[in-house]
CSV table of C-alpha atoms and ligand atoms in Angstrom, one decimal:
chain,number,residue,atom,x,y,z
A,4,UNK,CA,-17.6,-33.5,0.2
A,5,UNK,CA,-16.0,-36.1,-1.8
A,6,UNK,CA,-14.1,-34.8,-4.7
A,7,UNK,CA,-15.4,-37.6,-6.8
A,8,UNK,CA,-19.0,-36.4,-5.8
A,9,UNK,CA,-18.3,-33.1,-6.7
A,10,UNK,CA,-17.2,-34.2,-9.9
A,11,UNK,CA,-20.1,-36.4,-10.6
A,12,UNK,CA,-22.7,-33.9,-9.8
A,13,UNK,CA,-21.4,-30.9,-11.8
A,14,UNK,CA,-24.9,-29.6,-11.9
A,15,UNK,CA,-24.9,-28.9,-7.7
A,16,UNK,CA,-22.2,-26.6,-8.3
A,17,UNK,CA,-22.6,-22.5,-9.0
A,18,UNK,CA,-20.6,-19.8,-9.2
A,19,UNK,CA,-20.5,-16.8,-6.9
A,20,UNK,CA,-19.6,-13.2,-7.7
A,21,UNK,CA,-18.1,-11.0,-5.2
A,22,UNK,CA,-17.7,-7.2,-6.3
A,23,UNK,CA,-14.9,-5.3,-7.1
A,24,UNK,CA,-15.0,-1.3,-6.6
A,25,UNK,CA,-13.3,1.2,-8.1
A,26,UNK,CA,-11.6,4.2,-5.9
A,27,UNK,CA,-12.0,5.9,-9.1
A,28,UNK,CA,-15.7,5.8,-9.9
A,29,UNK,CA,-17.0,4.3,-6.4
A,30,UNK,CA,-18.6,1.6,-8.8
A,31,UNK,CA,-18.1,-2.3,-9.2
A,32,UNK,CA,-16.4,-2.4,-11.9
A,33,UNK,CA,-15.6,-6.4,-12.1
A,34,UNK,CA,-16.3,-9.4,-10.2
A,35,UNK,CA,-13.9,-12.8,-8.3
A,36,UNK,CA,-15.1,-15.8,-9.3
A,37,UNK,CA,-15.3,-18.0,-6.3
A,38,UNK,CA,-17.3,-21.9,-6.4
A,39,UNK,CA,-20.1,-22.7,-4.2
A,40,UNK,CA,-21.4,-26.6,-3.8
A,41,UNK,CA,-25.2,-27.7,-2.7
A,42,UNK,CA,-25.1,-30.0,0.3
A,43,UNK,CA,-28.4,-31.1,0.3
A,44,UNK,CA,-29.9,-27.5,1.3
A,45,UNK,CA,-26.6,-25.7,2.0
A,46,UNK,CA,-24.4,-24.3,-0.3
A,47,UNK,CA,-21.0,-24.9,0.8
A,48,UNK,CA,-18.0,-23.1,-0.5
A,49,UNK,CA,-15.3,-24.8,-3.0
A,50,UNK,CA,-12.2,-23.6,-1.0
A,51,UNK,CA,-11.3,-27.2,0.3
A,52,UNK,CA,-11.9,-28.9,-2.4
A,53,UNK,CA,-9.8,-26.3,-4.8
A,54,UNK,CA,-7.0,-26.0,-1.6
A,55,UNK,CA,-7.1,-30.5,-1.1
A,56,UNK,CA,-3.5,-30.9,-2.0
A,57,UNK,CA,-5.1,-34.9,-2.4
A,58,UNK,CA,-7.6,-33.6,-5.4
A,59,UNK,CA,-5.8,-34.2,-8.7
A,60,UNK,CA,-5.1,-31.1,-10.2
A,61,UNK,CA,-7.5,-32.6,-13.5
A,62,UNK,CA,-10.6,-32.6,-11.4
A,63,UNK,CA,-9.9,-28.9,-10.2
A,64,UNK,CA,-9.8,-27.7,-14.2
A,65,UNK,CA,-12.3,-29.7,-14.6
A,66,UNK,CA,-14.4,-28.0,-12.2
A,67,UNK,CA,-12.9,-24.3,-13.1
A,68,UNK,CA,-13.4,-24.8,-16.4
A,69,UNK,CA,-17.3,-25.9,-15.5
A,70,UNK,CA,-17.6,-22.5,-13.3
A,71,UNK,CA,-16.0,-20.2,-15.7
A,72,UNK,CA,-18.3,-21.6,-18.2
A,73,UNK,CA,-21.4,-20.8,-16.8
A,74,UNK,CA,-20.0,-17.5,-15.1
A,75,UNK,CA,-19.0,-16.1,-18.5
A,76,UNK,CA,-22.2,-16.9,-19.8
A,77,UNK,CA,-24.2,-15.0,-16.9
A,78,UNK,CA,-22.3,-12.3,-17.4
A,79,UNK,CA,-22.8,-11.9,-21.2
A,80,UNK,CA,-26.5,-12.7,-20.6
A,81,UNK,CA,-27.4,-10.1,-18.1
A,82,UNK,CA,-25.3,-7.6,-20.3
A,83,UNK,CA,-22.8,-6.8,-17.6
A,84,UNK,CA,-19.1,-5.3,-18.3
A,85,UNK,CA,-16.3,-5.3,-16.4
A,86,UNK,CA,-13.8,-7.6,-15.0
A,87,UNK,CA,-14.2,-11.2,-14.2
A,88,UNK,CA,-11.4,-12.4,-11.4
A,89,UNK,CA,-10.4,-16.2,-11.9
A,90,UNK,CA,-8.1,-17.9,-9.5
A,91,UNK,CA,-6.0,-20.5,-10.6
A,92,UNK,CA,-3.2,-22.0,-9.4
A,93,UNK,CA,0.2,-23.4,-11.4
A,94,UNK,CA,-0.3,-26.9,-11.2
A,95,UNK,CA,-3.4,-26.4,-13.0
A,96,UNK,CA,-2.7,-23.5,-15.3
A,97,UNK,CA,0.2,-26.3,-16.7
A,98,UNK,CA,-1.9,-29.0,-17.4
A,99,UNK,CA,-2.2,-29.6,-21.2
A,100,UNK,CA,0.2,-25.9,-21.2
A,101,UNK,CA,-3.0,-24.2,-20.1
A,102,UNK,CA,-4.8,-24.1,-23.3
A,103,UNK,CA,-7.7,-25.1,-22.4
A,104,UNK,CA,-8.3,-22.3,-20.3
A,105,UNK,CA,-7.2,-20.1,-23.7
A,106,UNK,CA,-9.5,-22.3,-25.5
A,107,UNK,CA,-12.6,-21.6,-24.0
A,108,UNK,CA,-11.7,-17.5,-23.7
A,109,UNK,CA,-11.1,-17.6,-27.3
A,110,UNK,CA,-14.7,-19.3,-27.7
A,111,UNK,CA,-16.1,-16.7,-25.5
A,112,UNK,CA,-14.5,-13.8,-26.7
A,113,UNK,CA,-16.2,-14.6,-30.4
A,114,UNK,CA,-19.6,-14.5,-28.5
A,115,UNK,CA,-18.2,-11.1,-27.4
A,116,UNK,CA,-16.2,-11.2,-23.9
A,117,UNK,CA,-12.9,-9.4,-24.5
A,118,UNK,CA,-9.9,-11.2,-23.2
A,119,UNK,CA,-9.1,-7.8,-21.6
A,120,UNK,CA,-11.8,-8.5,-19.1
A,121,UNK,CA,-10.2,-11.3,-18.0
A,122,UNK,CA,-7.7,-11.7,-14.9
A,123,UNK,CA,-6.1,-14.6,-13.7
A,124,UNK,CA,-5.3,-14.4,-10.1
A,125,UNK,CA,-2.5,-16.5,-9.3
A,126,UNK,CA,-0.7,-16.9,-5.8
A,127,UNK,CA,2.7,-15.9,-4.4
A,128,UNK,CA,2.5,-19.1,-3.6
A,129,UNK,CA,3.1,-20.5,-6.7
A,130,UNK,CA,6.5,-18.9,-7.5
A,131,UNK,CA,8.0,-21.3,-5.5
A,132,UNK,CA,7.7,-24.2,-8.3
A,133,UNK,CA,8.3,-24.0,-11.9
A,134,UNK,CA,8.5,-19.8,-11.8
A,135,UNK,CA,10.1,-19.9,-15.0
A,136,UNK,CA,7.5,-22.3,-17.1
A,137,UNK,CA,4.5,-20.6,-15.0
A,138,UNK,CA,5.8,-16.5,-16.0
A,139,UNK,CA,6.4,-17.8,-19.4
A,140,UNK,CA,2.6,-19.0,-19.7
A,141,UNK,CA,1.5,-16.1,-18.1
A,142,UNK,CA,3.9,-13.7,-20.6
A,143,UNK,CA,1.8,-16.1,-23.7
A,144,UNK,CA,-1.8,-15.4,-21.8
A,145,UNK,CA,-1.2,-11.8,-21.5
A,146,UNK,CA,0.1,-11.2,-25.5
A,147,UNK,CA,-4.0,-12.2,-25.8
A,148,UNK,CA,-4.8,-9.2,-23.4
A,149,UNK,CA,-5.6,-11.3,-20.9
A,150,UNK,CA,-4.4,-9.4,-17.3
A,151,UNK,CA,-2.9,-11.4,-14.5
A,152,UNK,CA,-3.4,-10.4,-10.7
A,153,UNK,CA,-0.8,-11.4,-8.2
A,154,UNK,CA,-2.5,-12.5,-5.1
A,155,UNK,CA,-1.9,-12.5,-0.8
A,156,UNK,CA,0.4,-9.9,-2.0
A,157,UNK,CA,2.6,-9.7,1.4
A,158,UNK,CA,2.3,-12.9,2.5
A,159,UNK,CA,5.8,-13.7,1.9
A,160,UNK,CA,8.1,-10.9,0.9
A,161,UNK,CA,10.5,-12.9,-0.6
A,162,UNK,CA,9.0,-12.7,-3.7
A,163,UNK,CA,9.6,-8.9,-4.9
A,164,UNK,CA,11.7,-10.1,-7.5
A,165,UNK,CA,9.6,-12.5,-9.1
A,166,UNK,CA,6.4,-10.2,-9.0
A,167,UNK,CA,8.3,-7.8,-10.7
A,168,UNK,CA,9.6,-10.3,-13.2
A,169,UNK,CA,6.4,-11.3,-14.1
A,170,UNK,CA,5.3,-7.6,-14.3
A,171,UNK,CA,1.1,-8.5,-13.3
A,172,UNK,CA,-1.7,-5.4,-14.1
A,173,UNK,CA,-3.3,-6.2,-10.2
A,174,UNK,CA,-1.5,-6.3,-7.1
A,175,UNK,CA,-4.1,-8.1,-4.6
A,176,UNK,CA,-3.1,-7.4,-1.1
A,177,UNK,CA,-4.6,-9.2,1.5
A,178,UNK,CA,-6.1,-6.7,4.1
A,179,UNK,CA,-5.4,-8.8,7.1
A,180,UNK,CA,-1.4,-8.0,7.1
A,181,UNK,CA,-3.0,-4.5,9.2
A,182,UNK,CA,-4.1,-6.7,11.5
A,183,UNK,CA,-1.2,-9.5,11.5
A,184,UNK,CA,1.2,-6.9,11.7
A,185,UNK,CA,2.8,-4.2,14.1
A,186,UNK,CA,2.6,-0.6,13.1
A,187,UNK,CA,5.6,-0.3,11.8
A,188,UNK,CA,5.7,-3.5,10.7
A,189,UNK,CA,2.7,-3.2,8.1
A,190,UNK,CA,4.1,0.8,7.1
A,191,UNK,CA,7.4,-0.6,5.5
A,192,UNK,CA,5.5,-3.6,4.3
A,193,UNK,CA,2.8,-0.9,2.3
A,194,UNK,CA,6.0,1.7,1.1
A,195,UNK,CA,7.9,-1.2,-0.4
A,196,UNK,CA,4.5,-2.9,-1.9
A,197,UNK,CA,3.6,1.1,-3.1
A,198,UNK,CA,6.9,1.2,-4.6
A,199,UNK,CA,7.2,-1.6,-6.6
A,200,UNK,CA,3.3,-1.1,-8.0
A,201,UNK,CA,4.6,2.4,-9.0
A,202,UNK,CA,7.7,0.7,-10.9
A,203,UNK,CA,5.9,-2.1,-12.6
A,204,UNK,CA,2.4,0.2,-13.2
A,205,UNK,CA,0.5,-2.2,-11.3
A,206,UNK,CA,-2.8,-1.2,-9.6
A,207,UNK,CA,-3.1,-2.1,-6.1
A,208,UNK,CA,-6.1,-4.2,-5.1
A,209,UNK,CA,-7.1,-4.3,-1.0
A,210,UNK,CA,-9.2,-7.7,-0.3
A,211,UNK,CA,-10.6,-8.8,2.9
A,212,UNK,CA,-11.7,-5.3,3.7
A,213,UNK,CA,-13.8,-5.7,6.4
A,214,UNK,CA,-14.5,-2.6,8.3
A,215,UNK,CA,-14.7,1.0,7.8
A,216,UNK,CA,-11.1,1.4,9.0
A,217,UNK,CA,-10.0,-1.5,6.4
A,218,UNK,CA,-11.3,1.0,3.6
A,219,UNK,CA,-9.7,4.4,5.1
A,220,UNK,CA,-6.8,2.4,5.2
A,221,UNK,CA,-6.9,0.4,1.1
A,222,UNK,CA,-8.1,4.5,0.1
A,223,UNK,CA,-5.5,5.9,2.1
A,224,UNK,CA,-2.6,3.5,0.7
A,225,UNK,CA,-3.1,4.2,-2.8
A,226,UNK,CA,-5.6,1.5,-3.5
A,227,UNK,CA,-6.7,1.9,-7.1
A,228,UNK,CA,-10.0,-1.4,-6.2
A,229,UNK,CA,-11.2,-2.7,-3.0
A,230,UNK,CA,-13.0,-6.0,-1.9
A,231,UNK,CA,-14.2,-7.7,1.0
A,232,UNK,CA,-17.5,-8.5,3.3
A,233,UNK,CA,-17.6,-4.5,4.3
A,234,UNK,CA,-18.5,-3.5,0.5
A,235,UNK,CA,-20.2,-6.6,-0.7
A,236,UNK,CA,-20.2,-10.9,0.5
A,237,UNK,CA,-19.8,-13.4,-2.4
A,238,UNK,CA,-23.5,-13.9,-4.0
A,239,UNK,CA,-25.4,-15.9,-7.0
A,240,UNK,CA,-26.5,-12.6,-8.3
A,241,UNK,CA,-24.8,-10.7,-10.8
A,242,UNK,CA,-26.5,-7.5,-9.3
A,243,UNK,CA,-24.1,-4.4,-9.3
A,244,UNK,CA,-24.1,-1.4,-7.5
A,245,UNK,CA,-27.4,-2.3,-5.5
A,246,UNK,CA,-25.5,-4.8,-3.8
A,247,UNK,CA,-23.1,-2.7,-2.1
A,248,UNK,CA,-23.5,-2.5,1.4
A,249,UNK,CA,-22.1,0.8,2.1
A,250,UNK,CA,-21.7,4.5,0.1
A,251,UNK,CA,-18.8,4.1,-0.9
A,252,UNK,CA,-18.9,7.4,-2.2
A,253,UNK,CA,-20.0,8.7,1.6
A,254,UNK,CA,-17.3,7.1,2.8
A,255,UNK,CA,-14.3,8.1,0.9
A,256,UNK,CA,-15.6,11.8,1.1
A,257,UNK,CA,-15.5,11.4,4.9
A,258,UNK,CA,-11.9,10.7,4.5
A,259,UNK,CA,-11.1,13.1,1.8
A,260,UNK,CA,-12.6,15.6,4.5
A,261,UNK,CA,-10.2,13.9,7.2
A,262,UNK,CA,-7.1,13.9,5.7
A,263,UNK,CA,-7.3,17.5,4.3
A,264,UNK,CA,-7.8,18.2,8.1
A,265,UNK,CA,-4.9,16.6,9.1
A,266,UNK,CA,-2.9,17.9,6.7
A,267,UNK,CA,-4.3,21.7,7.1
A,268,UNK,CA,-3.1,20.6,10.9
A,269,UNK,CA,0.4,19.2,9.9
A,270,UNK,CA,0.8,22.4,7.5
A,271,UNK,CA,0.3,24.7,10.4
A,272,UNK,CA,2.7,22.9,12.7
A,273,UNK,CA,4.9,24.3,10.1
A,274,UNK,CA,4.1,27.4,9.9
A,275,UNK,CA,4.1,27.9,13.3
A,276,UNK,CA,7.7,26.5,13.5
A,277,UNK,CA,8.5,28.6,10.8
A,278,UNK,CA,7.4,32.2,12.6
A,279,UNK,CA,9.3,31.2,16.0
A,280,UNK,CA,12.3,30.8,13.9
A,281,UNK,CA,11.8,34.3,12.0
A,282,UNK,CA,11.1,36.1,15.2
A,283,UNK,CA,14.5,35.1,16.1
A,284,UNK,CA,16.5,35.8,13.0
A,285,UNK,CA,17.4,39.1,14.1
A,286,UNK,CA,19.8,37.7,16.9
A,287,UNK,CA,21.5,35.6,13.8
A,288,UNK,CA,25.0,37.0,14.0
A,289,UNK,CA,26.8,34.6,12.0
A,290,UNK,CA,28.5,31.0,12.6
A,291,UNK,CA,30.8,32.2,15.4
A,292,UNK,CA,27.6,32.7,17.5
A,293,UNK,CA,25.9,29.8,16.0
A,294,UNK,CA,25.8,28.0,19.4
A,295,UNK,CA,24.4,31.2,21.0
A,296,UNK,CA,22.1,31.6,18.6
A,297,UNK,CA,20.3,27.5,19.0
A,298,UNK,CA,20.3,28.5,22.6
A,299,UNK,CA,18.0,31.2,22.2
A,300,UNK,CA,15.7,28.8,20.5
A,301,UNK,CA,15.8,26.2,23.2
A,302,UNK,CA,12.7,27.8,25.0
A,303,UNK,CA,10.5,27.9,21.8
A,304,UNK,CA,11.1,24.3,20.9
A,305,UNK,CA,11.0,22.8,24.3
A,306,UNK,CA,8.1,20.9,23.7
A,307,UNK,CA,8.8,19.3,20.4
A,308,UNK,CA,12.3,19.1,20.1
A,309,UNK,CA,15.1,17.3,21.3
A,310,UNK,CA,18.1,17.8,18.8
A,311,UNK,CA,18.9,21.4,17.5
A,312,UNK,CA,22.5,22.7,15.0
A,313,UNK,CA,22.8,24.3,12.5
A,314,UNK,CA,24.9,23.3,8.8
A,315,UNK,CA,25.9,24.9,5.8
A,316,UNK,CA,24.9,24.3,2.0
A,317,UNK,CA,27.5,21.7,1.5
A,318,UNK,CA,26.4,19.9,4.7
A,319,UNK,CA,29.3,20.7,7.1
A,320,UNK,CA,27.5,21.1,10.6
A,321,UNK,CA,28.7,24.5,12.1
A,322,UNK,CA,27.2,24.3,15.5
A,323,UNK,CA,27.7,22.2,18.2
A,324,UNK,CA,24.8,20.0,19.0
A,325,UNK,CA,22.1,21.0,21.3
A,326,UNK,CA,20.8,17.5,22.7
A,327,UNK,CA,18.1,17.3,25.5
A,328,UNK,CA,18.8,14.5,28.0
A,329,UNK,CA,16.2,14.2,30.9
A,330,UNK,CA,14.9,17.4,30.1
A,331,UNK,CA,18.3,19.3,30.3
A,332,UNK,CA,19.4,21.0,27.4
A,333,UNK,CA,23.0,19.9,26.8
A,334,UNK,CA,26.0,21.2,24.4
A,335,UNK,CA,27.9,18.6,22.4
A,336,UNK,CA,30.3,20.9,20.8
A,337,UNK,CA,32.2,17.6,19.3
A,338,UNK,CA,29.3,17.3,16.7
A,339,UNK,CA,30.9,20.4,15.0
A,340,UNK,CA,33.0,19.7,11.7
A,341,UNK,CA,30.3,16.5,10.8
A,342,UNK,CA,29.0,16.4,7.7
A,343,UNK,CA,25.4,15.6,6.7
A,344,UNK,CA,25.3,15.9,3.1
A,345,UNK,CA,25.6,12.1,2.2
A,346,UNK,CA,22.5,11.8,4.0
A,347,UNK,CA,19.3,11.1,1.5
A,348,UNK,CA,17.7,14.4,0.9
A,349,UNK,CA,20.0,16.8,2.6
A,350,UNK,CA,21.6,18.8,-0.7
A,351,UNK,CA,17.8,18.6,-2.4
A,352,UNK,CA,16.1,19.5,0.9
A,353,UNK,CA,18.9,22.5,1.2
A,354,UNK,CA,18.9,23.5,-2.0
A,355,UNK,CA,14.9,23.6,-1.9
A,356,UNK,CA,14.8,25.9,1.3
A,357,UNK,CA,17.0,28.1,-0.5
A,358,UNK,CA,15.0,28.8,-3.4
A,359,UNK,CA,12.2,28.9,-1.7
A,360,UNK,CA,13.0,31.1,1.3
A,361,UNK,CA,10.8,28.4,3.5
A,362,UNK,CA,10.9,25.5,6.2
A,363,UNK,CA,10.5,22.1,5.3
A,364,UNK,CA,9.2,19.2,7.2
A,365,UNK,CA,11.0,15.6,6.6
A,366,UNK,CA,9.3,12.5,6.5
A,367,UNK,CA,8.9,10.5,9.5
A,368,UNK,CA,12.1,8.8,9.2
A,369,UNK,CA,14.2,6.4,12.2
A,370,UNK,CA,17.1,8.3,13.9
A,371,UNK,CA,20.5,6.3,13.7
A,372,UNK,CA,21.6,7.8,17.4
A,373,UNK,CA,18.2,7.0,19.0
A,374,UNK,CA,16.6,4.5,16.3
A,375,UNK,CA,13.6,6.4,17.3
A,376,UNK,CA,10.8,7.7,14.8
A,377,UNK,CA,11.2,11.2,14.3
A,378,UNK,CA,10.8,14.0,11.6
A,379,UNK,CA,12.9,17.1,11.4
A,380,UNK,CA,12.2,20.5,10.8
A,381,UNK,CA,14.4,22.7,8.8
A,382,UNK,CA,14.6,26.3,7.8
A,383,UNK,CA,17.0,28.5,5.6
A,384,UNK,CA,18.8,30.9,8.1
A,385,UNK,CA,20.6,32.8,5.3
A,386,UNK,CA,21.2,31.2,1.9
A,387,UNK,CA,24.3,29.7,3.4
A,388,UNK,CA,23.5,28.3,6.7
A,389,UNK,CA,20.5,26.0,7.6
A,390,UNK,CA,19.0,25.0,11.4
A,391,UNK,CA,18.1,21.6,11.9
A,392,UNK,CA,15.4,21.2,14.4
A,393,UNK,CA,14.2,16.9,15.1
A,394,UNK,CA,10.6,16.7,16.5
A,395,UNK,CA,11.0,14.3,19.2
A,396,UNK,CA,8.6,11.3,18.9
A,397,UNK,CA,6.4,11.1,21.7
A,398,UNK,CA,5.2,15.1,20.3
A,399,UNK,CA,4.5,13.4,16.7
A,400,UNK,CA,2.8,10.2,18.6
A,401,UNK,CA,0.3,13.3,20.3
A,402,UNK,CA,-0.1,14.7,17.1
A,403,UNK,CA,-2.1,12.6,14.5
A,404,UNK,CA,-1.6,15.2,11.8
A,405,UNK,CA,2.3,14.8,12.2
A,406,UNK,CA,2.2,10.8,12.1
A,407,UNK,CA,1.4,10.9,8.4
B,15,LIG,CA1,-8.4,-14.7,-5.0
């Protein structure tokens, strides 16, 4: 439609509201505003008009301004709390230094709509012009209690240092990176995005969540709300919980119910590991037999293993390596006299099987010899001297519970 139409006919447009859940409650707890437009009998969404690089950024505030209006008044009149999403961009959050938008929040917020309900979605995007003038209006809104969401979270990682400069309440990530990217690909992308929520004390928002395995993954990955066609599509209504297409209660007790299985599974990996070792330790006859020793255990761990030595507490490896090559077990007695302590974890790991008399499992974690995925297993012979045993990948790829 012609922005010049829209703008005329202010009375053919409407806001939508789609729900926001909590991983908390399983409730909606606050709702995106998006715009929808009546074509003759179709409503039509706003995106292009709000996305026209061509529209003048007055007409878009002009318009926002109309569809906050009536949203805040909808949501006052049908008594509903919670949060109301905005998205605005920084073009239009400058114009007139964005009071207008604080204007009419500061009229609404006298008829009784706290500014802490508010949040301004704005989009990586946007960092790329003006950050300084744009975090320094967002620094003003946010002294009113207003919150700010940063969203397509991902989209561009560039922009880790900005988002935590401007230190937003809502990290908005957009669900389709799973899909977009490879395995690996999306894993660092959620650690680092994880990581820097946990730093600023953000709360991470999944959007787009389209399927049941969209969910698992925003509820396995920390996700404190979720969005998306799955739980609930953009509607007129203002209707709650009873819009909600799925239990989300049902759903996240199925994976609760998972994921203790798999790590009930992972646990006993461990403790089998653990038992094979201490049916050994007998035959432990100190670090002159240390090769000896590994080659007793080359049986037990010929499944999962490729990479067996041993160190001691300050991370001096005392054994030669045991490497498996084509399914031979080979002895690389030039390994001896490394030392592994500078390597992250080693001394607290160490230190930990120590105290604790017990075997620990690493992290999945890329090998610098292979560059291959792998975890390692390791276990306190004596209080002194530890065996390192790496879990090859292709076992953790067979085992599901290993692979988290
Ligand atoms: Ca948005």
């Amino acid at each position: 439609m012609d922005p010049l139409d829209i703008l005329d006919n202010l009375d053919d447009i409407k806001p939508v509201y789609q729900p926001i859940v909590s991983a908390i409650r399983h409730t909606v707890v606050g709702y995106e505003v998006l715009g929808r437009c009546r074509n003759e009998d179709e409503w039509e969404s706003l995106g292009p008009f709000f996305h026209d690089q061509d529209v003048p950024e007055e007409f878009k505030v002009e318009v926002d301004q109309h569809l906050l209006h009536i949203a805040l008044t909808e949501m006052l009149e049908a008594g509903i709390d919670g949060y109301l999403f905005i998205n605005r961009n920084a073009k239009q959050l400058m114009i007139n230094d964005g009071e207008d938008l604080l204007q009419l929040l500061l009229d609404f917020e006298e008829k009784g709509f706290a500014m802490n309900r508010i949040v301004i979605e704005v989009t990586e995007h946007d960092f790329d012009e003006a950050f300084e003038n744009l975090n320094h209006l967002l620094l003003y809104y946010k002294t009113f209690g207003i919150q700010i969401a940063v969203d397509h979270v991902g989209a561009k990682s560039s922009n880790i240092d900005r988002i935590r400069q401007l230190e937003p309440h809502i990290l908005k990530i957009d669900t389709n990176i799973i899909r977009r990217q490879k395995a690996d690909g999306f894993q660092d992308i959620m650690h680092s995005l994880s990581m820097l929520a946990r730093r600023i004390g953000a709360a991470l928002l999944f959007e787009n969540i389209e399927d049941n395995f969209q969910l698992h993954f925003a509820w396995k990955h920390g996700g404190r709300f979720y969005q998306g066609y799955y739980l609930a599509k953009p509607g007129f209504a203002l209707d709650g919980q009873s819009v909600l297409a799925v239990n989300v209660t049902d759903k996240i007790s199925e994976y609760i119910q998972r994921e203790k299985q798999l790590v009930e599974q992972r646990l006993h990996h461990v403790l089998n590991w653990e038992q094979k070792v201490k049916n050994l330790l007998p035959f432990w006859e100190g670090t002159k037999k240390a090769d000896s020793f590994i080659e007793g255990l080359t049986n037990d761990f010929e499944e999962e293993s490729f990479r067996m030595f041993i160190c001691d507490s300050d991370g001096h490896q005392i054994s030669s390596n045991f490497r498996k090559r084509e399914g031979q077990w080979e002895i690389e007695p030039d390994k001896k006299g490394s030392n592994w302590a500078f390597r992250p974890y080693f001394l607290e790991n160490t230190m930990q099987m120590k105290t604790w008399s017990r075997g620990i499992l690493s992290e999945i974690y890329s090998d610098i010899e292979t560059r291959e995925m792998i975890r390692t297993f390791s276990f306190p012979l004596t209080e002194e001297y530890f065996l390192f045993i790496d879990i090859r990948y292709a076992f953790i790829f067979e085992n599901e519970s290993l692979l988290i």
